[in-house]
Short mmCIF file of C-alpha atoms in Angstrom, two decimals:
data_model
loop_
_atom_site.label_atom_id
_atom_site.label_comp_id
_atom_site.label_asym_id
_atom_site.label_seq_id
_atom_site.Cartn_x
_atom_site.Cartn_y
_atom_site.Cartn_z
CA MET J 565 12.40 -34.57 25.29
CA SER J 566 13.47 -33.90 28.88
CA VAL J 567 11.67 -31.60 31.31
CA ARG J 568 14.49 -29.08 30.87
CA GLU J 569 14.23 -29.18 27.06
CA LYS J 570 10.45 -28.79 27.15
CA ALA J 571 10.71 -25.89 29.56
CA ALA J 572 13.38 -24.22 27.42
CA ALA J 573 11.15 -24.48 24.35
CA ALA J 574 8.23 -22.94 26.25
CA VAL J 575 10.39 -20.11 27.61
CA ARG J 576 11.71 -19.43 24.12
CA GLU J 577 8.14 -19.20 22.85
CA LEU J 578 7.12 -16.90 25.72
CA LEU J 579 10.13 -14.58 25.66
CA GLY J 580 11.32 -14.96 22.07
CA ASN J 581 9.80 -11.68 20.86
CA GLU J 582 10.29 -9.75 24.11
CA LYS J 583 11.86 -6.36 23.35
CA SER J 584 13.14 -5.65 26.87
CA MET J 585 16.33 -7.03 28.34
CA HIS J 586 14.27 -9.96 29.64
CA ASP J 587 14.31 -11.94 26.42
CA TRP J 588 15.16 -15.51 25.48
CA GLU J 589 18.85 -14.81 24.92
CA HIS J 590 19.12 -13.29 28.41
CA SER J 591 17.59 -16.44 29.89
CA VAL J 592 20.10 -18.59 27.99
CA ARG J 593 23.02 -16.50 29.30
CA VAL J 594 21.69 -16.70 32.86
CA CYS J 595 21.26 -20.47 32.52
CA LYS J 596 24.82 -20.99 31.26
CA THR J 597 26.25 -18.88 34.08
CA ALA J 598 24.05 -20.55 36.69
CA LEU J 599 25.04 -24.04 35.52
CA HIS J 600 28.72 -23.11 35.64
CA LEU J 601 28.33 -21.95 39.25
CA CYS J 602 26.16 -24.96 40.05
CA ARG J 603 28.83 -27.38 38.89
CA THR J 604 31.48 -25.49 40.85
CA GLU J 605 29.35 -25.66 44.00
CA ASN J 606 27.99 -29.19 43.43
CA GLY J 607 24.40 -27.97 43.21
CA ASP J 608 21.33 -29.58 41.72
CA GLU J 609 21.54 -28.96 37.96
CA ASP J 610 17.85 -29.71 37.35
CA ILE J 611 16.70 -27.07 39.81
CA VAL J 612 19.31 -24.51 38.81
CA ALA J 613 18.75 -24.86 35.06
CA LEU J 614 14.97 -24.65 35.32
CA ALA J 615 15.09 -21.72 37.74
CA ALA J 616 17.52 -19.86 35.47
CA LEU J 617 15.43 -20.49 32.38
CA LEU J 618 12.21 -19.47 34.13
CA HIS J 619 13.50 -16.57 36.22
CA ASP J 620 11.97 -13.83 34.04
CA CYS J 621 8.85 -15.65 32.88
CA ASP J 622 6.76 -13.69 35.37
CA ASP J 623 8.87 -10.56 35.73
CA TYR J 624 6.57 -7.82 37.00
CA LYS J 625 8.01 -5.28 34.55
CA VAL J 626 6.96 -7.46 31.61
CA PHE J 627 3.97 -9.48 32.87
CA GLY J 628 2.63 -7.34 35.72
CA PRO J 629 2.54 -7.70 39.49
CA GLU J 630 -0.22 -10.33 39.59
CA ASN J 631 1.73 -12.80 37.44
CA ALA J 632 4.87 -12.01 39.42
CA ALA J 633 3.13 -12.78 42.70
CA LYS J 634 1.51 -15.98 41.45
CA LEU J 635 4.32 -17.17 39.13
CA THR J 636 1.61 -17.86 36.57
CA ASN J 637 3.83 -18.53 33.56
CA ALA J 638 6.55 -20.41 35.46
CA ARG J 639 4.00 -22.74 37.07
CA ARG J 640 2.28 -23.36 33.74
CA ILE J 641 5.56 -24.09 31.99
CA LEU J 642 6.68 -26.45 34.76
CA ASP J 643 3.34 -28.28 34.68
CA GLU J 644 3.29 -28.54 30.87
CA SER J 645 6.92 -29.67 30.82
CA GLY J 646 6.23 -32.57 33.15
CA ALA J 647 7.91 -31.29 36.31
CA ASP J 648 4.64 -31.76 38.17
CA CYS J 649 4.50 -35.49 37.65
CA GLY J 650 3.67 -36.60 41.20
CA ARG J 651 7.16 -37.91 41.80
CA SER J 652 9.83 -36.56 44.08
CA PHE J 653 11.48 -34.87 41.07
CA GLY J 654 8.53 -32.57 40.53
CA ASN J 655 8.23 -31.66 44.19
CA ARG J 656 11.98 -31.13 44.56
CA VAL J 657 12.18 -28.95 41.48
CA LYS J 658 9.14 -26.83 42.32
CA SER J 659 10.22 -26.32 45.91
CA GLY J 660 13.75 -25.37 44.90
CA ILE J 661 12.59 -22.99 42.20
CA GLN J 662 10.09 -21.28 44.48
CA GLN J 663 12.85 -20.66 47.04
CA ILE J 664 15.13 -19.22 44.35
CA PHE J 665 12.39 -16.97 42.94
CA LYS J 666 11.52 -15.69 46.40
CA ARG J 667 15.13 -14.67 46.97
CA HIS J 668 15.38 -13.18 43.45
CA ALA J 669 12.28 -11.03 44.04
CA GLU J 670 13.79 -9.67 47.27
CA THR J 671 16.85 -8.31 45.46
#
């Protein structure tokens, strides 16, 4: 199973029963849209897909401000999915996702 597939399974487990608009299906729709734009703009599909899947995993409205500030769930899911494997992939993905989340939080 790829890092993306492992992360998707973890996000589904985390958000699968969420009753707000920040549920698993929302994350899937965001991921599909993000990947479409990514391909159009020649972006990095690994970073974009993971960021899209994880973008609400620490939403302050669902998980509180402390998780939102620390990205507790997103970091855990990335680590457990193998993105933090000591290779350039892990560093590239984490850095890219942190930049995306910072911009998302500002909007």
